[in-house]
Amino acid sequence: MSDWKQNLQKFRYVMDTLLLISFMLVSAPQATGIPLHEWFSLFFIIPFVIHLLLHWDWVTRSFGRLFDNITARERFNIVWDYLLYIMMLLVFVSGFLVSVALLTALNISLNIQDFWSKIHHDSATFIMPMLGVHLALNFSWIVKLTKRMFAKEAK
């Protein structure tokens, strides 16, 4: 494998790890308090977008593969990942629409509606097991890449 591909793999690995850690931090508003939860969520968008960009080749190829002759597991994985992305967008949008600290600090005034509060709570709750399934579906890839990353470091 060429050096730039190895460096890309390392960068993906590090960014995906940071994405997971930041997701866990954002997902615990009880531990951080609402103001920090909202600010962390704003900054969480950065590793989330980087994750999408680093895996953009998969994103673009996978949609076309839905119509190919692929296994049910592959098809499920593709559909699941797209649903996870849509759910993440729903959490982001609804979260900003119910913000009490972030928007106030930015001098933006919104009338918080119960509908969006419920959507945010329910989608944020549902995204946890969705991420678990996403990680489980990609577990063998994660293990293989982890072994490769640490094998390279040992040499």
Tab-separated table of C-alpha atoms in Angstrom:
chain	number	residue	atom	x	y	z
A	1	MET	CA	0.000	0.000	0.000
A	2	SER	CA	1.373	3.422	-0.877
A	3	ASP	CA	2.388	5.879	1.832
A	4	TRP	CA	-0.460	8.302	1.107
A	5	LYS	CA	-3.012	5.472	1.367
A	6	GLN	CA	-1.484	4.347	4.668
A	7	ASN	CA	-1.568	7.928	5.928
A	8	LEU	CA	-5.195	8.266	4.809
A	9	GLN	CA	-6.066	5.038	6.647
A	10	LYS	CA	-4.364	6.351	9.802
A	11	PHE	CA	-6.115	9.693	9.502
A	12	ARG	CA	-9.488	7.965	9.010
A	13	TYR	CA	-8.820	5.767	12.021
A	14	VAL	CA	-7.902	8.690	14.263
A	15	MET	CA	-10.835	10.817	13.057
A	16	ASP	CA	-13.322	7.952	13.457
A	17	THR	CA	-12.037	7.385	16.992
A	18	LEU	CA	-12.410	11.098	17.764
A	19	LEU	CA	-15.898	11.019	16.258
A	20	LEU	CA	-16.915	8.157	18.552
A	21	ILE	CA	-15.443	9.826	21.633
A	22	SER	CA	-17.060	13.165	20.803
A	23	PHE	CA	-20.379	11.405	20.149
A	24	MET	CA	-20.224	9.834	23.607
A	25	LEU	CA	-19.456	13.239	25.132
A	26	VAL	CA	-22.309	14.941	23.270
A	27	SER	CA	-24.700	12.149	24.175
A	28	ALA	CA	-24.446	12.814	27.898
A	29	PRO	CA	-26.121	16.172	28.559
A	30	GLN	CA	-26.778	15.038	32.145
A	31	ALA	CA	-23.024	14.860	32.714
A	32	THR	CA	-22.019	18.055	30.927
A	33	GLY	CA	-25.058	20.243	31.517
A	34	ILE	CA	-27.187	21.717	28.754
A	35	PRO	CA	-24.938	24.684	27.836
A	36	LEU	CA	-21.858	22.474	27.290
A	37	HIS	CA	-24.013	19.840	25.577
A	38	GLU	CA	-25.187	22.429	23.063
A	39	TRP	CA	-21.710	23.851	22.419
A	40	PHE	CA	-20.150	20.381	22.138
A	41	SER	CA	-22.941	19.469	19.717
A	42	LEU	CA	-22.114	22.465	17.553
A	43	PHE	CA	-18.464	21.441	17.403
A	44	PHE	CA	-19.430	17.770	16.917
A	45	ILE	CA	-20.534	18.744	13.424
A	46	ILE	CA	-16.865	19.131	12.445
A	47	PRO	CA	-15.756	15.507	13.037
A	48	PHE	CA	-19.103	14.323	11.656
A	49	VAL	CA	-18.545	16.167	8.363
A	50	ILE	CA	-14.905	15.034	8.266
A	51	HIS	CA	-16.110	11.435	8.730
A	52	LEU	CA	-18.474	11.789	5.777
A	53	LEU	CA	-15.789	13.365	3.599
A	54	LEU	CA	-13.193	10.732	4.507
A	55	HIS	CA	-15.661	8.005	3.578
A	56	TRP	CA	-17.179	9.859	0.617
A	57	ASP	CA	-15.947	7.202	-1.806
A	58	TRP	CA	-18.071	4.637	0.071
A	59	VAL	CA	-21.038	7.028	0.221
A	60	THR	CA	-21.056	7.589	-3.545
A	61	ARG	CA	-20.392	3.954	-4.468
A	62	SER	CA	-22.840	2.484	-1.981
A	63	PHE	CA	-25.921	4.194	-3.358
A	64	GLY	CA	-25.294	2.739	-6.815
A	65	ARG	CA	-24.588	-0.666	-5.283
A	66	LEU	CA	-28.103	-0.775	-3.810
A	67	PHE	CA	-29.322	-1.689	-7.284
A	68	ASP	CA	-26.623	-4.308	-7.913
A	69	ASN	CA	-26.738	-7.976	-7.027
A	70	ILE	CA	-25.364	-7.769	-3.462
A	71	THR	CA	-25.960	-9.746	-0.300
A	72	ALA	CA	-28.812	-8.909	2.040
A	73	ARG	CA	-26.249	-7.960	4.712
A	74	GLU	CA	-24.549	-5.477	2.380
A	75	ARG	CA	-27.896	-4.003	1.355
A	76	PHE	CA	-28.970	-3.721	4.992
A	77	ASN	CA	-25.663	-2.047	5.905
A	78	ILE	CA	-26.057	0.541	3.145
A	79	VAL	CA	-29.670	1.324	4.006
A	80	TRP	CA	-28.839	1.414	7.726
A	81	ASP	CA	-25.978	3.868	7.199
A	82	TYR	CA	-28.197	6.184	5.156
A	83	LEU	CA	-30.905	6.003	7.855
A	84	LEU	CA	-28.276	6.762	10.502
A	85	TYR	CA	-27.196	9.817	8.510
A	86	ILE	CA	-30.797	11.047	8.205
A	87	MET	CA	-31.361	10.451	11.917
A	88	MET	CA	-28.185	12.371	12.754
A	89	LEU	CA	-29.427	15.304	10.659
A	90	LEU	CA	-32.759	15.160	12.494
A	91	VAL	CA	-30.944	15.256	15.844
A	92	PHE	CA	-28.833	18.234	14.698
A	93	VAL	CA	-31.726	20.266	13.313
A	94	SER	CA	-34.118	19.548	16.168
A	95	GLY	CA	-31.348	20.210	18.688
A	96	PHE	CA	-30.712	23.654	17.294
A	97	LEU	CA	-34.432	24.366	17.214
A	98	VAL	CA	-34.712	23.636	20.949
A	99	SER	CA	-31.461	25.270	21.996
A	100	VAL	CA	-31.650	27.311	25.170
A	101	ALA	CA	-27.967	28.210	25.665
A	102	LEU	CA	-26.281	28.174	22.268
A	103	LEU	CA	-28.771	30.333	20.381
A	104	THR	CA	-29.056	32.732	23.311
A	105	ALA	CA	-25.262	33.131	23.338
A	106	LEU	CA	-25.387	33.786	19.587
A	107	ASN	CA	-28.165	36.338	20.181
A	108	ILE	CA	-30.694	34.294	18.197
A	109	SER	CA	-34.213	34.087	19.550
A	110	LEU	CA	-36.470	31.135	18.748
A	111	ASN	CA	-39.771	30.084	20.207
A	112	ILE	CA	-39.071	26.532	21.418
A	113	GLN	CA	-41.919	24.227	20.461
A	114	ASP	CA	-42.766	21.026	22.303
A	115	PHE	CA	-42.940	19.187	18.965
A	116	TRP	CA	-39.218	19.791	18.297
A	117	SER	CA	-38.287	18.982	21.891
A	118	LYS	CA	-39.995	15.594	21.555
A	119	ILE	CA	-38.410	14.980	18.135
A	120	HIS	CA	-34.974	15.832	19.520
A	121	HIS	CA	-35.356	13.635	22.585
A	122	ASP	CA	-36.775	10.666	20.669
A	123	SER	CA	-34.319	10.847	17.752
A	124	ALA	CA	-31.344	11.313	20.110
A	125	THR	CA	-32.492	8.297	22.129
A	126	PHE	CA	-33.006	6.186	19.007
A	127	ILE	CA	-29.647	7.129	17.493
A	128	MET	CA	-27.762	5.365	20.298
A	129	PRO	CA	-28.775	1.828	19.331
A	130	MET	CA	-28.528	2.805	15.664
A	131	LEU	CA	-24.870	3.697	16.173
A	132	GLY	CA	-24.397	0.411	18.024
A	133	VAL	CA	-25.738	-1.500	15.019
A	134	HIS	CA	-23.531	0.593	12.696
A	135	LEU	CA	-20.453	-0.305	14.759
A	136	ALA	CA	-21.490	-3.978	14.926
A	137	LEU	CA	-21.982	-4.154	11.156
A	138	ASN	CA	-18.508	-2.700	10.642
A	139	PHE	CA	-16.839	-4.469	13.560
A	140	SER	CA	-14.655	-6.797	11.475
A	141	TRP	CA	-13.393	-3.807	9.458
A	142	ILE	CA	-12.710	-1.897	12.712
A	143	VAL	CA	-10.779	-4.836	14.191
A	144	LYS	CA	-8.796	-5.395	10.990
A	145	LEU	CA	-7.904	-1.707	10.732
A	146	THR	CA	-7.014	-1.521	14.439
A	147	LYS	CA	-4.648	-4.478	14.088
A	148	ARG	CA	-3.110	-2.905	10.993
A	149	MET	CA	-2.670	0.481	12.708
A	150	PHE	CA	-0.956	-0.983	15.751
A	151	ALA	CA	1.092	-3.454	13.691
A	152	LYS	CA	2.477	-0.521	11.704
A	153	GLU	CA	3.326	1.332	14.924
A	154	ALA	CA	5.200	-1.686	16.293
A	155	LYS	CA	7.516	-1.913	13.256
